Tab-separated table of C-alpha atoms and ligand atoms in Angstrom:
chain	number	residue	atom	x	y	z
A	675	MET	CA	74.017	98.953	98.339
A	676	ALA	CA	76.515	101.727	98.814
A	677	PHE	CA	77.133	102.281	95.100
A	678	PRO	CA	75.420	105.552	94.226
A	679	LYS	CA	73.216	105.771	91.132
A	680	ASP	CA	75.771	107.802	89.212
A	681	PHE	CA	78.636	105.441	90.032
A	682	LEU	CA	80.674	104.933	86.860
A	683	TRP	CA	81.423	101.437	85.580
A	684	GLY	CA	84.241	100.935	83.121
A	685	ALA	CA	87.169	98.851	81.981
A	686	ALA	CA	90.768	99.783	81.203
A	687	THR	CA	93.557	98.991	78.747
A	688	SER	CA	96.772	100.653	77.604
A	689	SER	CA	98.203	101.391	74.188
A	690	TYR	CA	101.269	99.162	74.072
A	691	GLN	CA	99.421	96.255	75.641
A	692	ILE	CA	96.635	96.056	73.036
A	693	GLU	CA	97.230	98.137	69.914
A	694	GLY	CA	99.859	96.202	67.976
A	695	ALA	CA	100.581	97.895	64.626
A	696	TRP	CA	103.910	98.846	66.135
A	697	ASN	CA	105.360	100.298	62.950
A	698	THR	CA	102.172	101.139	61.057
A	699	ASP	CA	101.139	104.561	59.733
A	700	GLY	CA	104.269	106.322	60.918
A	701	ARG	CA	104.269	105.254	64.578
A	702	GLY	CA	107.686	105.882	66.121
A	703	GLU	CA	109.570	103.253	68.098
A	704	THR	CA	108.939	103.085	71.851
A	705	VAL	CA	111.117	101.861	74.708
A	706	TRP	CA	108.953	98.750	74.950
A	707	ASP	CA	109.497	97.905	71.275
A	708	ARG	CA	113.231	98.252	71.803
A	709	PHE	CA	113.194	96.262	75.055
A	710	CYS	CA	111.184	93.356	73.595
A	711	HIS	CA	113.222	93.265	70.415
A	712	THR	CA	116.661	93.517	71.978
A	713	VAL	CA	116.407	92.158	75.567
A	714	PRO	CA	114.133	89.137	75.054
A	715	SER	CA	115.477	87.503	78.210
A	716	LYS	CA	113.453	90.005	80.210
A	717	VAL	CA	110.127	89.226	78.510
A	718	ALA	CA	108.456	85.799	78.775
A	719	ASN	CA	108.516	83.696	75.580
A	720	ARG	CA	110.305	86.507	73.727
A	721	ASP	CA	106.853	88.063	73.324
A	722	SER	CA	106.376	91.639	72.198
A	723	GLY	CA	103.535	94.076	71.569
A	724	ASP	CA	104.171	94.036	67.803
A	725	VAL	CA	100.712	92.636	67.103
A	726	ALA	CA	99.141	92.301	70.570
A	727	CYS	CA	95.323	92.377	70.196
A	728	ASP	CA	95.586	94.257	66.909
A	729	HIS	CA	93.254	96.786	68.471
A	730	TYR	CA	94.616	99.442	66.106
A	731	HIS	CA	92.712	97.712	63.307
A	732	ARG	CA	89.917	96.152	65.383
A	733	TYR	CA	88.866	99.031	67.626
A	734	ARG	CA	85.341	99.080	66.157
A	735	GLU	CA	84.753	95.454	67.078
A	736	ASP	CA	86.228	96.169	70.515
A	737	VAL	CA	83.921	99.117	71.157
A	738	ALA	CA	80.985	96.916	70.107
A	739	LEU	CA	82.095	94.380	72.737
A	740	MET	CA	82.229	97.169	75.337
A	741	CYS	CA	78.592	97.869	74.479
A	742	GLN	CA	77.710	94.216	74.990
A	743	ILE	CA	79.172	94.412	78.485
A	744	GLY	CA	77.338	97.678	79.069
A	745	LEU	CA	80.433	99.738	79.922
A	746	GLN	CA	79.763	103.371	80.723
A	747	ALA	CA	83.378	104.435	80.484
A	748	TYR	CA	86.571	103.210	78.854
A	749	ARG	CA	90.054	104.028	80.087
A	750	PHE	CA	92.767	103.808	77.438
A	751	SER	CA	96.125	105.403	76.796
A	752	VAL	CA	97.660	107.180	73.840
A	753	ALA	CA	100.902	105.932	72.331
A	754	TRP	CA	102.927	109.150	72.428
A	755	SER	CA	105.071	107.979	69.488
A	756	ARG	CA	102.062	107.411	67.241
A	757	VAL	CA	101.332	111.099	67.538
A	758	LEU	CA	104.868	112.436	67.791
A	759	PRO	CA	107.132	109.751	66.293
A	760	GLU	CA	110.230	111.497	67.641
A	761	GLY	CA	108.533	112.389	70.934
A	762	ILE	CA	108.666	116.093	70.073
A	763	GLY	CA	108.543	118.018	66.825
A	764	PRO	CA	106.503	116.961	63.785
A	765	VAL	CA	103.022	115.592	64.408
A	766	ASN	CA	101.952	112.380	62.672
A	767	LYS	CA	98.438	113.081	61.440
A	768	LYS	CA	97.643	109.391	60.916
A	769	GLY	CA	98.425	108.639	64.549
A	770	LEU	CA	96.199	111.435	65.782
A	771	ASP	CA	93.450	110.264	63.459
A	772	PHE	CA	93.420	106.829	65.047
A	773	TYR	CA	92.607	108.290	68.458
A	774	SER	CA	90.082	110.614	66.893
A	775	ARG	CA	88.242	107.669	65.298
A	776	LEU	CA	88.404	105.701	68.552
A	777	VAL	CA	86.976	108.597	70.570
A	778	ASP	CA	84.203	109.172	68.044
A	779	GLU	CA	83.313	105.491	68.114
A	780	LEU	CA	83.152	105.573	71.930
A	781	LEU	CA	81.056	108.725	72.051
A	782	ALA	CA	78.643	107.361	69.453
A	783	ALA	CA	78.241	104.283	71.660
A	784	GLY	CA	77.571	106.442	74.727
A	785	ILE	CA	80.835	105.407	76.419
A	786	GLN	CA	82.847	108.113	78.201
A	787	PRO	CA	86.508	108.164	77.200
A	788	TYR	CA	89.040	108.375	80.059
A	789	LEU	CA	92.309	109.178	78.355
A	790	THR	CA	95.732	108.508	79.877
A	791	LEU	CA	98.550	110.428	78.254
A	792	TYR	CA	101.405	108.227	79.406
A	793	HIS	CA	101.165	104.512	80.187
A	794	TRP	CA	104.860	103.587	79.954
A	795	ASP	CA	105.526	103.609	76.188
A	796	THR	CA	108.105	106.392	76.090
A	797	PRO	CA	109.215	107.292	72.548
A	798	GLN	CA	112.608	105.660	71.963
A	799	ALA	CA	113.890	108.869	70.377
A	800	LEU	CA	113.473	110.579	73.750
A	801	GLN	CA	114.992	107.648	75.613
A	802	ASP	CA	118.040	108.100	73.387
A	803	ARG	CA	118.326	111.533	74.986
A	804	GLY	CA	118.050	110.150	78.511
A	805	GLY	CA	114.284	109.766	78.720
A	806	TRP	CA	112.760	110.779	82.028
A	807	ALA	CA	116.214	111.119	83.583
A	808	ASN	CA	116.719	114.210	81.422
A	809	PRO	CA	115.248	117.394	82.992
A	810	ALA	CA	114.052	118.359	79.498
A	811	SER	CA	111.512	115.517	79.721
A	812	VAL	CA	109.230	117.865	81.652
A	813	GLN	CA	109.039	120.157	78.638
A	814	TRP	CA	108.738	117.234	76.197
A	815	PHE	CA	105.692	115.967	78.071
A	816	ALA	CA	104.177	119.450	78.174
A	817	GLU	CA	104.549	119.729	74.407
A	818	TYR	CA	102.902	116.342	73.838
A	819	THR	CA	100.087	117.260	76.248
A	820	ASP	CA	99.486	120.447	74.318
A	821	VAL	CA	99.182	118.557	71.018
A	822	MET	CA	96.745	115.991	72.425
A	823	THR	CA	94.547	118.416	74.336
A	824	ARG	CA	94.266	120.823	71.422
A	825	TYR	CA	93.192	117.972	69.211
A	826	LEU	CA	90.857	115.985	71.480
A	827	GLY	CA	89.948	118.548	74.136
A	828	ASN	CA	86.611	119.227	72.473
A	829	ARG	CA	85.595	115.571	72.806
A	830	VAL	CA	87.461	114.128	75.781
A	831	GLN	CA	86.770	115.609	79.192
A	832	ASN	CA	88.648	113.204	81.499
A	833	TRP	CA	92.439	113.332	81.278
A	834	THR	CA	95.029	111.502	83.315
A	835	THR	CA	98.655	112.435	82.968
A	836	HIS	CA	100.586	109.337	84.058
A	837	ASN	CA	99.812	105.736	84.827
A	838	GLU	CA	101.841	104.464	87.790
A	839	PRO	CA	104.851	106.777	87.592
A	840	TRP	CA	106.413	104.893	90.530
A	841	ILE	CA	106.649	101.738	88.391
A	842	VAL	CA	108.246	103.673	85.534
A	843	ALA	CA	110.897	105.064	87.857
A	844	PHE	CA	111.654	102.149	90.147
A	845	VAL	CA	110.926	99.067	88.020
A	846	GLY	CA	112.531	100.694	84.977
A	847	TYR	CA	115.578	102.255	86.662
A	848	PHE	CA	116.144	100.445	89.979
A	849	TYR	CA	114.808	96.867	89.720
A	850	GLY	CA	115.532	96.747	85.986
A	851	GLY	CA	112.513	94.651	85.006
A	852	HIS	CA	111.121	97.250	82.607
A	853	PRO	CA	112.893	99.420	80.042
A	854	PRO	CA	115.449	100.811	80.099
A	855	GLY	CA	116.411	97.978	82.470
A	856	MET	CA	118.678	100.058	84.697
A	857	THR	CA	119.533	99.260	88.320
A	858	ASP	CA	120.522	102.602	89.759
A	859	LEU	CA	118.499	103.988	92.656
A	860	THR	CA	119.735	107.538	92.223
A	861	THR	CA	118.560	107.643	88.626
A	862	ALA	CA	115.242	106.136	89.704
A	863	TYR	CA	114.702	109.040	92.126
A	864	GLN	CA	115.648	111.495	89.408
A	865	VAL	CA	113.143	109.914	87.018
A	866	ALA	CA	110.404	109.944	89.670
A	867	HIS	CA	111.092	113.637	90.250
A	868	HIS	CA	110.783	114.525	86.578
A	869	LEU	CA	107.592	112.475	86.210
A	870	LEU	CA	106.092	114.460	89.073
A	871	LEU	CA	107.219	117.768	87.579
A	872	ALA	CA	105.853	116.720	84.179
A	873	HIS	CA	102.472	116.034	85.760
A	874	GLY	CA	102.541	119.513	87.266
A	875	ALA	CA	103.564	121.084	83.959
A	876	ALA	CA	100.822	119.293	82.013
A	877	ALA	CA	98.024	120.325	84.371
A	878	PRO	CA	97.632	123.987	83.337
A	879	ILE	CA	97.821	122.982	79.669
A	880	ILE	CA	94.976	120.521	80.136
A	881	ARG	CA	92.976	123.152	82.037
A	882	GLN	CA	93.536	125.702	79.310
A	883	ASN	CA	92.836	123.526	76.278
A	884	VAL	CA	89.984	121.374	77.564
A	885	PRO	CA	86.692	123.024	78.475
A	886	ASN	CA	85.329	121.565	81.743
A	887	SER	CA	88.354	119.317	81.999
A	888	ARG	CA	88.635	116.741	84.730
A	889	LEU	CA	92.229	116.036	85.638
A	890	GLY	CA	93.707	113.034	87.396
A	891	ILE	CA	96.710	110.765	87.778
A	892	SER	CA	96.742	106.998	88.403
A	893	LEU	CA	99.038	105.559	91.047
A	894	ASN	CA	99.938	102.010	92.010
A	895	LEU	CA	99.167	102.002	95.727
A	896	ASN	CA	99.562	99.073	98.086
A	897	PRO	CA	98.505	99.084	101.715
A	898	ILE	CA	101.459	97.904	103.788
A	899	TYR	CA	101.163	95.474	106.683
A	900	PRO	CA	103.782	94.459	109.261
A	901	GLY	CA	104.513	90.734	109.133
A	902	ALA	CA	104.835	90.572	112.951
A	903	PRO	CA	103.512	92.748	115.798
A	904	GLU	CA	106.832	94.075	117.193
A	905	THR	CA	107.560	97.786	116.880
A	906	GLU	CA	110.507	97.279	114.531
A	907	HIS	CA	108.172	95.648	111.996
A	908	LEU	CA	105.623	98.452	112.334
A	909	SER	CA	108.421	100.885	111.534
A	910	ALA	CA	109.454	98.770	108.558
A	911	ALA	CA	105.885	98.911	107.252
A	912	PHE	CA	105.909	102.688	107.616
A	913	ARG	CA	109.169	102.883	105.626
A	914	GLN	CA	107.783	100.739	102.825
A	915	ASP	CA	104.696	102.967	102.803
A	916	GLY	CA	107.023	105.934	102.438
A	917	PHE	CA	109.010	104.314	99.667
A	918	LEU	CA	106.047	103.174	97.580
A	919	ASN	CA	103.021	105.294	98.465
A	920	ARG	CA	103.976	108.525	100.190
A	921	TRP	CA	106.843	109.280	97.799
A	922	MET	CA	104.189	110.016	95.167
A	923	LEU	CA	101.188	111.014	97.292
A	924	ASP	CA	102.902	113.632	99.457
A	925	PRO	CA	104.286	115.644	96.524
A	926	LEU	CA	100.962	115.460	94.649
A	927	PHE	CA	98.802	116.500	97.596
A	928	LYS	CA	101.188	118.415	99.870
A	929	GLY	CA	103.923	119.621	97.552
A	930	VAL	CA	106.769	118.036	99.548
A	931	TYR	CA	108.571	114.739	99.765
A	932	PRO	CA	108.041	112.853	103.058
A	933	ALA	CA	110.778	114.064	105.423
A	934	ASP	CA	111.371	110.687	107.079
A	935	MET	CA	112.074	109.134	103.682
A	936	VAL	CA	114.257	111.983	102.510
A	937	SER	CA	116.568	111.429	105.465
A	938	LEU	CA	116.477	107.653	105.063
A	939	VAL	CA	117.412	107.582	101.360
A	940	GLU	CA	119.477	110.774	101.424
A	941	PRO	CA	122.711	109.075	100.240
A	942	TYR	CA	120.919	107.855	97.114
A	943	LEU	CA	119.130	111.055	96.132
A	944	PRO	CA	120.309	112.903	93.028
A	945	PRO	CA	121.717	116.417	93.403
A	946	ILE	CA	118.439	118.190	92.699
A	947	ASP	CA	116.502	120.826	94.582
A	948	LEU	CA	113.791	118.650	96.142
A	949	THR	CA	111.607	121.643	96.944
A	950	THR	CA	110.865	122.095	93.229
A	951	VAL	CA	108.482	119.143	93.592
A	952	GLN	CA	106.034	121.705	94.892
A	953	SER	CA	104.948	122.265	91.294
A	954	ALA	CA	103.457	118.753	91.260
A	955	ALA	CA	100.830	119.751	93.804
A	956	VAL	CA	98.210	120.980	91.343
A	957	PRO	CA	94.516	120.665	92.249
A	958	LEU	CA	93.248	117.290	91.039
A	959	ASP	CA	89.678	116.429	90.117
A	960	PHE	CA	90.356	112.815	90.914
A	961	LEU	CA	92.982	110.427	92.136
A	962	GLY	CA	93.175	107.199	90.122
A	963	VAL	CA	93.845	104.214	92.370
A	964	ASN	CA	95.257	101.028	90.857
A	965	TYR	CA	94.848	98.243	93.384
A	966	TYR	CA	95.951	94.633	93.067
A	967	LEU	CA	97.571	93.541	96.319
A	968	ARG	CA	99.087	94.451	99.654
A	969	ASN	CA	102.682	94.268	100.883
A	970	VAL	CA	103.634	92.420	104.050
A	971	VAL	CA	107.095	93.306	105.365
A	972	LEU	CA	109.511	92.491	108.173
A	973	HIS	CA	112.378	94.544	109.497
A	974	ASP	CA	115.704	93.264	108.142
A	975	ASP	CA	118.977	95.086	108.815
A	976	ASN	CA	120.694	93.411	105.882
A	977	GLU	CA	118.351	94.767	103.233
A	978	LEU	CA	119.450	98.255	102.292
A	979	PRO	CA	118.408	100.967	101.919
A	980	LEU	CA	114.984	100.319	103.474
A	981	ARG	CA	116.079	97.637	105.972
A	982	LEU	CA	113.093	95.421	105.288
A	983	ARG	CA	112.062	92.386	103.313
A	984	HIS	CA	108.785	91.229	101.839
A	985	ILE	CA	107.076	88.042	102.958
A	986	MET	CA	104.072	86.099	101.697
A	987	PRO	CA	101.577	85.162	104.429
A	988	GLU	CA	101.432	81.365	104.726
A	989	ASP	CA	97.720	80.971	104.090
A	990	ALA	CA	97.650	83.481	101.220
A	991	GLN	CA	95.336	82.844	98.264
A	992	LYS	CA	97.064	83.842	95.049
A	993	THR	CA	96.336	84.653	91.415
A	994	ALA	CA	98.239	83.084	88.514
A	995	LEU	CA	100.822	85.862	88.869
A	996	GLY	CA	101.457	84.822	92.466
A	997	TRP	CA	99.871	88.035	93.738
A	998	GLU	CA	98.057	87.671	97.045
A	999	ILE	CA	94.280	88.086	96.854
A	1000	PHE	CA	93.491	90.506	99.656
A	1001	PRO	CA	90.262	92.491	99.151
A	1002	GLU	CA	90.291	93.940	102.699
A	1003	GLY	CA	93.363	95.870	101.627
A	1004	LEU	CA	91.297	97.874	99.187
A	1005	THR	CA	88.958	99.074	101.936
A	1006	ALA	CA	91.867	99.947	104.195
A	1007	LEU	CA	93.723	101.763	101.428
A	1008	LEU	CA	90.779	103.890	100.300
A	1009	VAL	CA	89.736	104.881	103.815
A	1010	ARG	CA	93.332	105.838	104.566
A	1011	LEU	CA	93.657	107.903	101.355
A	1012	GLN	CA	90.475	109.771	102.242
A	1013	GLN	CA	91.713	110.510	105.742
A	1014	ASP	CA	95.287	111.464	104.887
A	1015	TYR	CA	94.877	113.216	101.539
A	1016	ALA	CA	91.151	114.007	101.106
A	1017	PRO	CA	91.137	113.781	97.289
A	1018	ALA	CA	88.159	115.516	95.644
A	1019	ALA	CA	87.209	112.143	94.185
A	1020	MET	CA	88.756	108.766	93.577
A	1021	TYR	CA	88.316	106.235	90.807
A	1022	ILE	CA	89.584	102.706	90.920
A	1023	THR	CA	91.381	103.008	87.594
A	1024	GLU	CA	92.631	99.405	87.707
A	1025	ASN	CA	91.689	96.276	89.636
A	1026	GLY	CA	91.635	92.704	88.399
A	1027	SER	CA	93.327	89.331	88.358
A	1028	ALA	CA	95.212	86.919	86.107
A	1029	PHE	CA	94.116	83.302	85.946
A	1030	ASP	CA	94.860	80.473	83.524
A	1031	ASP	CA	91.690	80.642	81.455
A	1032	GLN	CA	90.739	77.800	79.144
A	1033	VAL	CA	88.319	77.838	76.248
A	1034	LEU	CA	85.847	74.983	76.762
A	1035	ALA	CA	84.685	72.654	73.988
A	1036	ASP	CA	81.515	74.706	73.550
A	1037	GLY	CA	83.601	77.839	72.998
A	1038	THR	CA	82.836	79.490	76.338
A	1039	VAL	CA	85.400	80.643	78.893
A	1040	ASN	CA	84.456	79.859	82.453
A	1041	ASP	CA	86.468	81.902	84.980
A	1042	PRO	CA	84.892	81.521	88.422
A	1043	GLN	CA	88.061	82.651	90.222
A	1044	ARG	CA	88.023	85.985	88.403
A	1045	ILE	CA	84.338	86.434	89.188
A	1046	ALA	CA	85.087	85.743	92.864
A	1047	TYR	CA	87.946	88.256	92.723
A	1048	PHE	CA	85.678	90.981	91.326
A	1049	GLU	CA	82.909	90.145	93.746
A	1050	SER	CA	85.118	90.355	96.832
A	1051	HIS	CA	86.841	93.535	95.683
A	1052	LEU	CA	83.582	95.273	94.799
A	1053	ALA	CA	82.266	94.351	98.258
A	1054	ALA	CA	85.439	95.818	99.766
A	1055	LEU	CA	84.951	98.944	97.674
A	1056	GLU	CA	81.369	99.253	98.875
A	1057	GLN	CA	82.605	99.116	102.451
A	1058	ALA	CA	85.117	101.861	101.776
A	1059	ILE	CA	82.364	104.062	100.350
A	1060	GLU	CA	80.220	103.371	103.403
A	1061	GLN	CA	83.161	104.467	105.527
A	1062	GLY	CA	83.410	107.764	103.695
A	1063	ALA	CA	85.817	107.198	100.791
A	1064	ALA	CA	84.766	109.421	97.868
A	1065	VAL	CA	85.046	106.755	95.162
A	1066	LYS	CA	83.034	107.623	92.067
A	1067	GLY	CA	83.796	104.802	89.666
A	1068	TYR	CA	85.518	101.514	88.958
A	1069	PHE	CA	87.519	100.337	85.943
A	1070	ALA	CA	88.154	96.614	85.663
A	1071	TRP	CA	91.617	95.630	84.491
A	1072	SER	CA	91.361	94.671	81.780
A	1073	LEU	CA	88.828	94.918	78.993
A	1074	MET	CA	90.638	92.082	77.230
A	1075	ASP	CA	93.595	89.756	77.597
A	1076	ASN	CA	96.727	91.559	76.487
A	1077	PHE	CA	100.504	91.895	76.578
A	1078	GLU	CA	101.273	91.768	80.295
A	1079	TRP	CA	104.681	93.476	80.096
A	1080	SER	CA	107.521	91.195	81.211
A	1081	HIS	CA	105.051	88.287	81.525
A	1082	GLY	CA	104.163	88.501	77.845
A	1083	TYR	CA	100.870	86.909	76.816
A	1084	ASP	CA	100.968	84.166	79.452
A	1085	LYS	CA	99.008	86.063	82.035
A	1086	ARG	CA	95.415	86.809	81.122
A	1087	PHE	CA	93.592	89.632	82.921
A	1088	GLY	CA	90.732	90.207	80.478
A	1089	LEU	CA	86.977	90.230	80.752
A	1090	ILE	CA	87.308	89.195	77.123
A	1091	TYR	CA	89.390	86.208	76.065
A	1092	VAL	CA	91.681	86.835	73.100
A	1093	ASP	CA	92.903	83.975	70.908
A	1094	TYR	CA	96.184	85.467	69.719
A	1095	THR	CA	96.470	83.242	66.635
A	1096	THR	CA	93.073	84.194	65.210
A	1097	GLN	CA	92.368	87.423	67.150
A	1098	LYS	CA	88.972	85.969	67.981
A	1099	ARG	CA	87.426	87.606	71.043
A	1100	THR	CA	85.140	85.735	73.460
A	1101	LEU	CA	83.334	87.263	76.421
A	1102	LYS	CA	84.366	85.321	79.517
A	1103	GLN	CA	81.795	84.434	82.169
A	1104	SER	CA	83.295	87.272	84.215
A	1105	ALA	CA	82.261	89.721	81.478
A	1106	LEU	CA	78.673	88.505	81.813
A	1107	TYR	CA	78.943	88.776	85.588
A	1108	TYR	CA	80.208	92.356	85.185
A	1109	ARG	CA	77.436	93.179	82.697
A	1110	ASP	CA	74.832	92.048	85.237
A	1111	LYS	CA	76.556	93.988	88.004
A	1112	ILE	CA	76.442	97.160	85.886
A	1113	ARG	CA	72.791	96.604	84.992
A	1114	GLY	CA	71.911	95.972	88.620
B	1339	FCB	C1	99.485	97.592	86.317
B	1339	FCB	C2	99.622	98.253	84.971
B	1339	FCB	C3	98.768	97.638	83.894
B	1339	FCB	C4	98.677	96.134	84.010
B	1339	FCB	C5	98.389	95.700	85.423
B	1339	FCB	C6	98.251	94.209	85.607
B	1339	FCB	O1	100.613	97.837	87.083
B	1339	FCB	O2	99.286	99.608	85.060
B	1339	FCB	O3	99.260	98.061	82.654
B	1339	FCB	O4	99.816	95.555	83.500
B	1339	FCB	O5	99.360	96.200	86.293
């Protein structure tokens, strides 16, 4: 067994996906509220996070379930607009109090809170002023960070700034599948830049307000494979790696954008001084790695700007989301991150799978495919550790079934099954598997 004794076992969620109570106790509107309510064509079944898992009212029950699984840590995010309904300015005491009660409940249960400041639910009031495309967003985020760290810094040690900033920028502003649903590559690069600067601006505030703080950021990282052995496909894989992975990793660890990518996408870049991204390269206590799948690409001259297209290997095993199950990719990714960036530590801040779970007549939920997914990925993780990757913990995605963004409630990722009509929670077999794994 490569897992060291102090290896940390946890599970993750995010605010918009589980809390519900979208307009309760003074919470301000978020971009996801607006998107679900006004662009239902982009969200399956016209679902929204209005109620979700009603975690806002049921957090005590949910922490008790975490104890049943034996979790040592819980990764959650704060809904910025619960705390600052307008994104900046007046603080909503009731919103702060919710997170205070949640943290106290976790600490009393012996579960370490891992707090993410931003997991995609931008306050709509700030979006109305351009959101992350506005250079002022860096200051807005700093202000919010200051409020949260002053309030919870005495009880929460582990802070992550952003969850998957790449997705915010490129799915929100280039592919258009997330709010604000834009399809403009230049704006996407501008947004990515400001997210990076905001991370850099938040870091010293966290350091100052939180004694013994541990600072991280979670990235969506996919290892990239060429779909054929010819050199042109190897180059295509390197470009996709630059687009998706290095565009975030190089600024965070080296303070510069990758030069090959800068020249490739030059015509699409906004008129900003790219060297200012240096401020994103603050020392990190850990890199959060969210891993679900790999990318397989082929060179294709017709597909601009990257001149590549994605393919699905013919024999691929897939989850209910159509994502390829490829545990070896996790080993490869982690070993590569260690070699190229040497982070002080890494945590798998998300890893998991969606399957079509059914409640059986006896009330249990049998999910052998999810168990197999965890088993193979934990084995892959063990191999990475054996090969020198400094991974210190693992957070299963997700603690419970929840609002899976544009897929609505159709896609279930939870260790815990949620019946959305009754809000009844049931531990799936995978939760019992995970409990035994943690005990072992
Ligand atoms: C990640 C998100 C997380 C969840 C999983 C399935 O990209 O960070 O909120 O939706 O995908």
